[in-house]
Structure formats: structure tokens, C-alpha cells
Amino acid sequence: MRLLHTSDWHLGQTLHNHDRTYEHQCFLDWLADTLVEERIDVLLIAGDIFDTANPSSSAQRQLYRFLQQARTRAPHLQVVVIAGNHDSPGRLEAPTPLLEAHGTIVVGNVPRRGDGEIDLERLLVPLSDHDGNTAAWCLAVPFLRPGDLPRLRAAEGGQAADDSVRDPYEHGTALLYRQAHALARERAAEGQPIVAMGHCHMARSQPSEDSERRIVIGGSEALPVGMFDAGIAYAALGHLHLAQRVGGLEHVRYCGSPLPLSFSEVGYRHQVLRIDLDGANPAVVTPLYVPRPVQLLRVPALPAPPEEALAALEALALDADLPQQAWPYLEVRVLLDGPEPGLRARVEAILAGKPVRLAKIEPTRKLVAASSETEALSLDQLAQLQPDDIFRRLWRQKYGDEAPPDQIDAFAELFHAVGGDAP
């Protein structure tokens, strides 16, 4: 059977306050086409389907419209969704009765039975092939919070977690996967592979700069790949935005986000992963690259002094025929040796009328040698300093030169405006 592994759609996300509905819709349209063209049996969405726990109504409509259209075009399609750390588990699960009637299984929470123990049956999803027959099993484990984990005292034969476990979160996560995998082995017929899903930060993996929210629970920031049983055919992970193998293992993967979520991903090719399962044989993983509907530009390529950066903007060649929703996002990279109060106005003047959207101006400060004023001041000396003296000293420390008169005047005006001259 054939699966498609996706994650981290972040529907509703904005890029430096620019709406991205058009880009998300382009991805969803491409994904619907891909599901049909690749004859996908199961779509796995490994968390962070929304950018916030309280997504807009338009972001929610975008998701449900996609699920409806995908099912219409591929009537056999099964969809398995787990919640990520950005998602609200309850909000994701709210429409479960309607979604399950149309082939979509959502696992937002770790369910518990009446006796308080985890209901592992609810985490175990049978996966159907193109003919509707169960051909594999999925451990659909959402993003885990400490309260979601097995009760270690009961699970470990009465031993208290504090006494026997160095890292309860890491230990509890591994225990939950072991328990779910054991149940899957009981349910699976001969030759039926077992797939795991998870939304977490794994050890020996590479985050995307400026793009992901760190997950630190207890002492755990990254979980060991050994928490997945060696018998698992494939582990479909979400949270990190760069596609990668974990620990060098072909069958434990992040697929990454389908769209760039920061300018650090300018040169990166986003993808989803096609997974071919054939009984007990190793899973065959094939990347399918996602078209980028809106380009990200960094100008200049490396930070440059203001005049060089402005000249690069003047020379910027852009496609005037692009519709406004497809105009590129622009990051201007400027190397500064001091404040440039009028820089943004100059940048905006140059870009006026150009088919581009200014997302951010990224300043980089030139390294300044340490100031010779290193002698510590006594409390009496500090008490004698006037506010403008402190301002001048800080300026010399940061920029290695005397503060310009206009900056001193601006500081004085601001100081007096906030009542600094009051008795």
C-alpha cells in the first residue's frame, strides 16, 4: 500500500504580518492532485495542521474544504491526523463524527478509560488499501504533554517514577509507544506492517533557524530514536520543518513543512514523502517536491552597507505580470555601523511601485572593538552621572565613537517627554 507523509501545514500562518491564504491554497490544490496522481491510499498529517490553537474560521474552512475535495476525488482515501504542539486537541477532535464518516481519523488527545488508564485502542488505527482491506496499522500518537503519559507507578510494577526514572517524560513517551506497538502486534495479521506517528523533537535532528518553537518538557528537549520499536516499518514525524532522516535511519523521518516558514528556508526545497509498504519488506521512501507559489528574496544575498543594499534594491528585476497575491516576499539585509533612522523610509521609497512585498529589514551590526572605558565606577560616581552621560557612555561602548549631536538631542527630547526632568 502507499502512504503520503505530510506535517506542519500551519494553516492561518502569516509571514511578518502578510497573509498566506493563497500559498496554503496552492499547496492544498497541489496535494489533492498528488493524492490522485500517485494513487495514495492513506494521507498522514503529523501535527501542526494549524498555526495557532485558536485558528481563524477561514483557516478551518480551508482544511475541511480540502478534506471534502480530496475524498471526492479519491473515494478510497483514508486520512489520519494527529495534533501538534500548535494545535488545540479538543478543537481538532470536535468534528470527529462528521470526519470519520468521510474517512478521516483525528487523534488530538490521549484518551483514557473510566479507570484512568490510557485507552490504547483509540490510538491504534487500521489502514486500508485501495480495495478497502486492512493492510497495515498505525500508532497515531499526538503531541504528548506530561499528563498524557502512562502512570509510571502502575506501569512499572509499583515503583515510583521519582525513584527509578531519571527523565520521566522521556521514559513515559517510550513506554507509551511500546504499549501501543505491543497492542498493534496483537491485532496485525501476518505480513501487515506497523507505522508510527509522532509530533516531537528527536535527538540528532536539525531544526530550521527562526522557524520552530522549542519543546522542552521536564529535562527533555529531544527524544531518542530508540523509543521506536525495531519492528516498526516507518515512523512519520512532525514538528521540525526541514525534511530529514533521524539518526541516519531511512524509516524514521521528518517530512518537513510544505511551505517556508521563515527566510532561513529561502534555498530549501520543501517536500512531502511517499511511503511504499510491502509486507515485511523495508519501506521505500520517495520525496515529492512541493512547488513554491510565492518566492522569498533576500537582497543583498549577504548583509551590505546601506548604500550598497539600496543600490541592489534599485537593480532588482521582478516579474511585473504577477498577480499581487503572488508577489515575492522581501528581506532587506543591511550591515550597519550605527543607527539609520531614515533607512526604512528610503527602502520603501525605492520599492514603491515594484511588484514585491517588504517583509522585514534585517540589520546586522558591525563588530566594534571593546571600549577603553572598562574601569568600574563606584556607587558615588554612578550617582553623579546624568542621563545624557550614561547615554554617551553606552553609545561609545556599542559603536566605538562619540554619539552624534542629533542622537543626543533626540535622547534629550525623549527623556523630557516622559517626565525625566520632573523634580
Short mmCIF file of C-alpha atoms in Angstrom, two decimals:
data_model
loop_
_atom_site.label_atom_id
_atom_site.label_comp_id
_atom_site.label_asym_id
_atom_site.label_seq_id
_atom_site.Cartn_x
_atom_site.Cartn_y
_atom_site.Cartn_z
CA MET A 1 0.00 0.00 0.00
CA ARG A 2 1.03 3.61 -0.48
CA LEU A 3 1.07 6.39 2.12
CA LEU A 4 1.81 10.11 1.89
CA HIS A 5 3.54 11.66 4.90
CA THR A 6 2.94 15.38 5.49
CA SER A 7 3.07 17.66 8.53
CA ASP A 8 3.31 21.24 9.75
CA TRP A 9 0.87 22.87 7.35
CA HIS A 10 0.43 25.79 9.77
CA LEU A 11 -2.78 26.93 8.11
CA GLY A 12 -3.52 30.52 9.08
CA GLN A 13 0.13 31.46 9.48
CA THR A 14 1.26 34.94 8.45
CA LEU A 15 4.79 35.85 7.37
CA HIS A 16 5.75 39.12 9.05
CA ASN A 17 2.04 40.09 9.01
CA HIS A 18 1.49 39.12 5.37
CA ASP A 19 -1.49 36.82 4.82
CA ARG A 20 -0.60 33.43 3.28
CA THR A 21 -4.03 32.03 2.44
CA TYR A 22 -3.16 31.99 -1.27
CA GLU A 23 0.01 29.95 -0.68
CA HIS A 24 -1.74 27.45 1.56
CA GLN A 25 -4.48 27.01 -1.02
CA CYS A 26 -1.91 26.44 -3.76
CA PHE A 27 -0.34 23.70 -1.63
CA LEU A 28 -3.69 22.07 -0.86
CA ASP A 29 -4.67 22.11 -4.54
CA TRP A 30 -1.32 20.54 -5.46
CA LEU A 31 -1.72 17.98 -2.67
CA ALA A 32 -5.18 16.96 -3.90
CA ASP A 33 -3.79 16.45 -7.40
CA THR A 34 -0.85 14.47 -5.99
CA LEU A 35 -3.10 12.14 -3.98
CA VAL A 36 -4.85 11.16 -7.20
CA GLU A 37 -1.80 11.03 -9.46
CA GLU A 38 0.25 8.95 -7.00
CA ARG A 39 -2.68 6.65 -6.12
CA ILE A 40 -2.26 7.29 -2.41
CA ASP A 41 -4.17 5.01 -0.03
CA VAL A 42 -3.53 6.89 3.24
CA LEU A 43 -2.63 10.53 3.93
CA LEU A 44 -0.74 11.01 7.22
CA ILE A 45 -0.74 14.53 8.71
CA ALA A 46 1.72 14.53 11.61
CA GLY A 47 0.58 17.59 13.56
CA ASP A 48 0.58 21.39 13.49
CA ILE A 49 -2.14 21.45 10.89
CA PHE A 50 -3.00 24.94 12.17
CA ASP A 51 -0.58 27.68 13.21
CA THR A 52 -2.41 28.53 16.44
CA ALA A 53 -4.63 26.75 18.94
CA ASN A 54 -7.43 29.16 18.01
CA PRO A 55 -7.32 29.24 14.21
CA SER A 56 -9.46 31.61 12.17
CA SER A 57 -12.70 30.41 10.66
CA SER A 58 -11.16 30.81 7.19
CA ALA A 59 -8.24 28.52 8.10
CA GLN A 60 -10.66 25.90 9.41
CA ARG A 61 -12.81 26.13 6.28
CA GLN A 62 -9.69 25.71 4.18
CA LEU A 63 -8.90 22.43 5.96
CA TYR A 64 -12.40 20.99 5.80
CA ARG A 65 -12.87 22.01 2.18
CA PHE A 66 -9.64 20.21 1.31
CA LEU A 67 -10.70 17.04 3.14
CA GLN A 68 -14.03 17.06 1.35
CA GLN A 69 -12.47 17.63 -2.08
CA ALA A 70 -9.74 15.03 -1.53
CA ARG A 71 -12.28 12.41 -0.55
CA THR A 72 -14.46 13.26 -3.55
CA ARG A 73 -11.56 12.88 -5.95
CA ALA A 74 -10.15 9.77 -4.23
CA PRO A 75 -13.11 7.93 -2.66
CA HIS A 76 -10.87 5.22 -1.22
CA LEU A 77 -8.60 7.73 0.57
CA GLN A 78 -8.08 7.44 4.32
CA VAL A 79 -6.69 10.40 6.29
CA VAL A 80 -5.04 10.15 9.73
CA VAL A 81 -4.40 13.40 11.61
CA ILE A 82 -2.61 13.87 14.94
CA ALA A 83 -2.41 17.10 16.92
CA GLY A 84 0.85 19.02 17.15
CA ASN A 85 2.05 21.44 19.80
CA HIS A 86 0.47 24.36 17.90
CA ASP A 87 -2.93 22.65 17.67
CA SER A 88 -5.81 22.58 20.12
CA PRO A 89 -6.52 18.86 20.66
CA GLY A 90 -10.16 19.46 21.54
CA ARG A 91 -10.76 21.77 18.59
CA LEU A 92 -9.25 19.24 16.18
CA GLU A 93 -11.38 16.42 17.56
CA ALA A 94 -14.65 18.39 17.76
CA PRO A 95 -15.94 17.43 14.28
CA THR A 96 -14.87 13.76 14.69
CA PRO A 97 -18.29 12.19 13.93
CA LEU A 98 -18.51 14.04 10.62
CA LEU A 99 -14.87 13.48 9.70
CA GLU A 100 -14.92 9.75 10.46
CA ALA A 101 -17.95 9.34 8.21
CA HIS A 102 -15.76 10.66 5.39
CA GLY A 103 -12.63 8.61 6.06
CA THR A 104 -10.69 10.98 8.33
CA ILE A 105 -9.42 9.87 11.75
CA VAL A 106 -8.29 12.64 14.11
CA VAL A 107 -6.35 11.95 17.32
CA GLY A 108 -5.90 15.14 19.30
CA ASN A 109 -5.83 13.82 22.87
CA VAL A 110 -4.51 10.69 24.52
CA PRO A 111 -7.83 9.13 25.60
CA ARG A 112 -8.31 7.39 28.95
CA ARG A 113 -10.79 4.76 30.04
CA GLY A 114 -13.07 5.04 33.05
CA ASP A 115 -10.36 3.56 35.30
CA GLY A 116 -7.95 6.34 34.29
CA GLU A 117 -5.67 4.14 32.20
CA ILE A 118 -4.82 5.06 28.59
CA ASP A 119 -7.23 3.67 26.02
CA LEU A 120 -4.63 2.31 23.61
CA GLU A 121 -7.35 1.05 21.24
CA ARG A 122 -8.15 4.66 20.35
CA LEU A 123 -4.53 5.29 19.34
CA LEU A 124 -4.47 2.29 17.02
CA VAL A 125 -5.80 2.92 13.50
CA PRO A 126 -6.21 0.13 10.90
CA LEU A 127 -5.04 1.35 7.50
CA SER A 128 -6.92 0.23 4.40
CA ASP A 129 -5.50 -0.37 0.95
CA HIS A 130 -7.05 0.71 -2.36
CA ASP A 131 -9.56 -2.15 -2.15
CA GLY A 132 -10.67 -1.30 1.37
CA ASN A 133 -8.86 -4.19 3.10
CA THR A 134 -6.79 -3.66 6.25
CA ALA A 135 -3.18 -3.81 5.08
CA ALA A 136 -1.29 -2.05 7.88
CA TRP A 137 -1.69 -0.50 11.34
CA CYS A 138 -0.88 2.99 12.57
CA LEU A 139 0.10 4.15 16.06
CA ALA A 140 -1.50 7.62 15.92
CA VAL A 141 0.23 9.31 18.87
CA PRO A 142 -0.32 13.10 19.10
CA PHE A 143 1.98 15.66 20.72
CA LEU A 144 2.42 14.42 24.27
CA ARG A 145 2.15 16.58 27.35
CA PRO A 146 3.21 15.22 30.76
CA GLY A 147 -0.40 14.44 31.73
CA ASP A 148 -0.80 12.28 28.60
CA LEU A 149 1.83 9.74 29.63
CA PRO A 150 1.25 6.35 31.26
CA ARG A 151 1.17 6.34 35.03
CA LEU A 152 4.65 5.08 35.76
CA ARG A 153 3.84 3.71 39.23
CA ALA A 154 1.17 1.38 37.87
CA ALA A 155 3.04 0.60 34.67
CA GLU A 156 6.35 -0.17 36.37
CA GLY A 157 5.04 -2.63 38.95
CA GLY A 158 4.65 -0.18 41.82
CA GLN A 159 7.98 1.63 41.54
CA ALA A 160 7.71 5.38 41.99
CA ALA A 161 8.79 7.34 38.94
CA ASP A 162 10.87 9.74 41.02
CA ASP A 163 12.90 6.87 42.46
CA SER A 164 13.52 4.81 39.36
CA VAL A 165 13.39 7.12 36.32
CA ARG A 166 15.93 9.82 35.51
CA ASP A 167 13.72 11.55 32.95
CA PRO A 168 10.01 10.72 33.45
CA TYR A 169 8.90 12.42 30.21
CA GLU A 170 11.36 10.52 28.01
CA HIS A 171 10.64 7.28 29.84
CA GLY A 172 6.85 7.75 29.70
CA THR A 173 6.91 8.58 25.98
CA ALA A 174 8.92 5.45 25.18
CA LEU A 175 6.60 3.37 27.39
CA LEU A 176 3.50 4.64 25.59
CA TYR A 177 4.94 3.73 22.19
CA ARG A 178 5.94 0.29 23.50
CA GLN A 179 2.46 -0.37 24.83
CA ALA A 180 0.78 0.81 21.63
CA HIS A 181 3.16 -1.25 19.50
CA ALA A 182 2.51 -4.35 21.57
CA LEU A 183 -1.23 -3.96 21.00
CA ALA A 184 -0.66 -3.42 17.28
CA ARG A 185 1.32 -6.65 17.09
CA GLU A 186 -1.63 -8.48 18.66
CA ARG A 187 -4.01 -7.02 16.08
CA ALA A 188 -1.79 -7.28 12.99
CA ALA A 189 -2.07 -10.32 10.78
CA GLU A 190 0.99 -11.96 9.26
CA GLY A 191 2.74 -9.56 6.88
CA GLN A 192 0.84 -6.42 7.99
CA PRO A 193 3.38 -3.63 8.75
CA ILE A 194 3.06 -1.19 11.65
CA VAL A 195 3.55 2.55 11.16
CA ALA A 196 4.06 5.09 13.97
CA MET A 197 3.17 8.77 14.00
CA GLY A 198 4.52 11.39 16.38
CA HIS A 199 4.92 15.12 16.86
CA CYS A 200 8.10 15.72 18.83
CA HIS A 201 11.71 16.86 18.69
CA MET A 202 14.01 13.89 18.17
CA ALA A 203 17.66 13.80 19.18
CA ARG A 204 20.27 14.10 16.41
CA SER A 205 17.90 16.10 14.20
CA GLN A 206 18.25 19.56 12.66
CA PRO A 207 15.79 22.36 13.40
CA SER A 208 15.10 25.19 10.98
CA GLU A 209 16.58 28.51 12.06
CA ASP A 210 13.97 31.03 13.29
CA SER A 211 11.13 28.68 12.37
CA GLU A 212 10.21 26.25 15.15
CA ARG A 213 9.00 26.64 18.67
CA ARG A 214 11.29 24.80 21.09
CA ILE A 215 9.74 21.94 23.03
CA VAL A 216 11.25 21.43 26.48
CA ILE A 217 9.31 19.24 28.91
CA GLY A 218 10.99 18.41 32.20
CA GLY A 219 14.60 17.81 31.23
CA SER A 220 13.72 16.62 27.73
CA GLU A 221 14.25 18.75 24.68
CA ALA A 222 14.97 15.89 22.28
CA LEU A 223 13.78 12.28 22.44
CA PRO A 224 15.90 9.24 21.50
CA VAL A 225 15.14 7.37 18.29
CA GLY A 226 15.32 4.16 20.30
CA MET A 227 11.81 4.80 21.62
CA PHE A 228 10.52 3.31 18.34
CA ASP A 229 10.47 -0.47 18.28
CA ALA A 230 12.82 -2.01 15.73
CA GLY A 231 9.81 -3.75 14.19
CA ILE A 232 8.14 -0.51 13.10
CA ALA A 233 8.09 -0.21 9.31
CA TYR A 234 8.04 3.60 9.25
CA ALA A 235 7.83 6.50 11.73
CA ALA A 236 6.09 9.61 10.33
CA LEU A 237 7.21 12.61 12.40
CA GLY A 238 6.13 16.22 12.62
CA HIS A 239 7.43 19.38 14.33
CA LEU A 240 10.77 20.07 12.61
CA HIS A 241 10.37 21.99 9.35
CA LEU A 242 13.29 20.50 7.42
CA ALA A 243 12.84 17.05 5.87
CA GLN A 244 15.41 14.64 7.30
CA ARG A 245 16.24 11.16 8.46
CA VAL A 246 16.54 10.78 12.22
CA GLY A 247 19.71 9.17 13.47
CA GLY A 248 20.57 8.21 9.89
CA LEU A 249 17.62 5.80 9.75
CA GLU A 250 15.82 5.58 6.43
CA HIS A 251 12.49 4.65 8.02
CA VAL A 252 12.33 7.33 10.76
CA ARG A 253 11.66 10.66 9.05
CA TYR A 254 10.54 14.22 9.28
CA CYS A 255 8.88 15.29 6.04
CA GLY A 256 9.19 18.98 6.95
CA SER A 257 6.72 21.79 6.32
CA PRO A 258 5.28 22.21 2.82
CA LEU A 259 5.91 25.99 2.79
CA PRO A 260 8.85 28.07 4.04
CA LEU A 261 8.04 29.45 7.48
CA SER A 262 11.00 31.83 7.72
CA PHE A 263 13.59 33.46 5.46
CA SER A 264 16.15 30.95 6.70
CA GLU A 265 14.46 28.47 4.31
CA VAL A 266 15.00 30.55 1.16
CA GLY A 267 17.19 27.96 -0.57
CA TYR A 268 15.46 24.85 0.77
CA ARG A 269 13.19 22.59 -1.33
CA HIS A 270 10.08 21.67 0.64
CA GLN A 271 8.59 18.25 0.18
CA VAL A 272 6.18 15.54 1.24
CA LEU A 273 7.18 11.88 1.42
CA ARG A 274 5.61 8.97 -0.44
CA ILE A 275 5.89 5.74 1.55
CA ASP A 276 5.51 2.38 -0.19
CA LEU A 277 4.83 -0.54 2.16
CA ASP A 278 5.11 -4.12 1.04
CA GLY A 279 4.53 -6.54 3.91
CA ALA A 280 7.67 -7.16 5.94
CA ASN A 281 9.94 -5.53 3.36
CA PRO A 282 11.62 -2.21 4.25
CA ALA A 283 9.54 0.86 3.46
CA VAL A 284 10.54 2.67 0.27
CA VAL A 285 10.61 6.45 0.79
CA THR A 286 10.34 8.88 -2.14
CA PRO A 287 10.35 12.70 -1.76
CA LEU A 288 7.79 14.65 -3.79
CA TYR A 289 8.79 18.30 -4.04
CA VAL A 290 6.17 20.96 -3.34
CA PRO A 291 6.03 23.88 -5.81
CA ARG A 292 6.65 27.26 -4.18
CA PRO A 293 3.86 29.62 -5.28
CA VAL A 294 5.44 32.74 -3.74
CA GLN A 295 9.18 33.33 -3.77
CA LEU A 296 11.26 34.58 -0.85
CA LEU A 297 14.01 37.08 -1.72
CA ARG A 298 17.00 38.11 0.37
CA VAL A 299 18.57 41.29 -1.00
CA PRO A 300 21.53 41.58 -0.95
CA ALA A 301 22.48 37.93 -0.65
CA LEU A 302 24.86 38.90 2.18
CA PRO A 303 24.44 41.90 4.51
CA ALA A 304 25.89 45.05 2.90
CA PRO A 305 26.28 48.71 3.91
CA PRO A 306 23.13 50.79 3.38
CA GLU A 307 24.14 52.39 0.08
CA GLU A 308 25.05 49.02 -1.44
CA ALA A 309 21.84 47.45 -0.17
CA LEU A 310 19.75 50.30 -1.59
CA ALA A 311 21.54 50.03 -4.94
CA ALA A 312 20.75 46.29 -5.02
CA LEU A 313 17.08 47.12 -4.44
CA GLU A 314 17.14 49.64 -7.29
CA ALA A 315 18.51 46.96 -9.62
CA LEU A 316 16.05 44.28 -8.50
CA ALA A 317 14.43 42.63 -11.54
CA LEU A 318 10.86 41.49 -10.88
CA ASP A 319 8.02 40.00 -12.90
CA ALA A 320 5.51 42.82 -13.40
CA ASP A 321 2.83 40.38 -14.62
CA LEU A 322 2.49 38.52 -11.33
CA PRO A 323 -0.84 38.92 -9.53
CA GLN A 324 -0.46 40.78 -6.25
CA GLN A 325 -1.10 37.66 -4.15
CA ALA A 326 1.94 36.02 -5.79
CA TRP A 327 4.33 38.96 -5.32
CA PRO A 328 7.58 37.80 -3.65
CA TYR A 329 8.33 38.49 -0.01
CA LEU A 330 11.48 40.54 0.53
CA GLU A 331 14.02 40.63 3.32
CA VAL A 332 16.48 43.54 3.05
CA ARG A 333 19.85 42.73 4.65
CA VAL A 334 21.82 45.75 5.82
CA LEU A 335 25.21 45.96 7.52
CA LEU A 336 25.20 48.89 9.95
CA ASP A 337 27.88 50.60 11.99
CA GLY A 338 25.34 52.85 13.74
CA PRO A 339 21.63 53.74 13.76
CA GLU A 340 19.99 54.62 10.43
CA PRO A 341 16.71 56.30 11.46
CA GLY A 342 15.61 57.02 7.88
CA LEU A 343 16.51 53.64 6.42
CA ARG A 344 13.02 52.17 6.25
CA ALA A 345 11.63 55.26 4.51
CA ARG A 346 14.41 55.07 1.89
CA VAL A 347 13.77 51.36 1.32
CA GLU A 348 10.03 51.90 0.94
CA ALA A 349 10.61 54.78 -1.50
CA ILE A 350 12.78 52.59 -3.74
CA LEU A 351 10.25 49.74 -3.63
CA ALA A 352 7.23 51.93 -4.37
CA GLY A 353 5.53 50.58 -7.47
CA LYS A 354 7.62 47.39 -7.59
CA PRO A 355 5.74 44.03 -7.50
CA VAL A 356 7.23 42.91 -4.19
CA ARG A 357 6.16 42.79 -0.54
CA LEU A 358 8.60 44.12 2.05
CA ALA A 359 8.54 41.60 4.88
CA LYS A 360 11.46 42.73 7.02
CA ILE A 361 14.63 44.79 7.17
CA GLU A 362 17.30 42.67 8.83
CA PRO A 363 20.09 44.80 10.34
CA THR A 364 23.48 43.31 11.12
CA ARG A 365 25.80 45.31 13.33
CA LYS A 366 29.47 45.64 12.52
CA LEU A 367 31.66 44.25 15.27
CA VAL A 368 33.10 47.07 17.35
CA ALA A 369 36.25 46.74 19.42
CA ALA A 370 35.66 46.86 23.14
CA SER A 371 35.68 50.37 24.58
CA SER A 372 38.66 51.56 26.59
CA GLU A 373 36.18 52.73 29.25
CA THR A 374 36.35 49.47 31.17
CA GLU A 375 37.06 50.80 34.64
CA ALA A 376 34.23 50.02 37.00
CA LEU A 377 32.51 53.02 38.57
CA SER A 378 31.84 53.33 42.26
CA LEU A 379 28.31 53.89 43.56
CA ASP A 380 29.17 57.53 44.28
CA GLN A 381 30.41 58.01 40.70
CA LEU A 382 27.30 56.37 39.29
CA ALA A 383 25.12 58.63 41.38
CA GLN A 384 26.81 61.69 39.88
CA LEU A 385 26.19 60.65 36.26
CA GLN A 386 23.45 62.49 34.40
CA PRO A 387 21.16 60.60 31.99
CA ASP A 388 22.91 62.07 28.95
CA ASP A 389 26.28 60.97 30.39
CA ILE A 390 25.01 57.38 30.58
CA PHE A 391 23.65 57.67 27.03
CA ARG A 392 27.04 58.88 25.73
CA ARG A 393 28.93 56.10 27.55
CA LEU A 394 26.61 53.40 26.20
CA TRP A 395 26.94 54.79 22.68
CA ARG A 396 30.75 54.67 22.89
CA GLN A 397 30.61 51.09 24.20
CA LYS A 398 28.33 49.91 21.40
CA TYR A 399 29.61 51.88 18.40
CA GLY A 400 33.17 52.82 19.37
CA ASP A 401 32.62 56.52 18.62
CA GLU A 402 31.06 59.64 20.07
CA ALA A 403 27.30 59.97 19.87
CA PRO A 404 26.21 62.32 17.02
CA PRO A 405 24.61 65.60 18.15
CA ASP A 406 21.25 64.73 16.57
CA GLN A 407 21.11 61.49 18.57
CA ILE A 408 21.92 63.33 21.78
CA ASP A 409 19.19 65.86 21.02
CA ALA A 410 16.71 63.06 20.25
CA PHE A 411 17.53 61.34 23.54
CA ALA A 412 17.07 64.56 25.47
CA GLU A 413 13.71 65.20 23.79
CA LEU A 414 12.54 61.68 24.60
CA PHE A 415 13.81 61.90 28.18
CA HIS A 416 11.94 65.14 28.83
CA ALA A 417 8.81 63.83 27.05
CA VAL A 418 8.47 61.01 29.59
CA GLY A 419 8.90 63.35 32.53
CA GLY A 420 12.58 62.82 33.12
CA ASP A 421 13.02 66.46 34.21
CA ALA A 422 10.33 66.27 36.86
CA PRO A 423 11.50 67.04 40.42
#
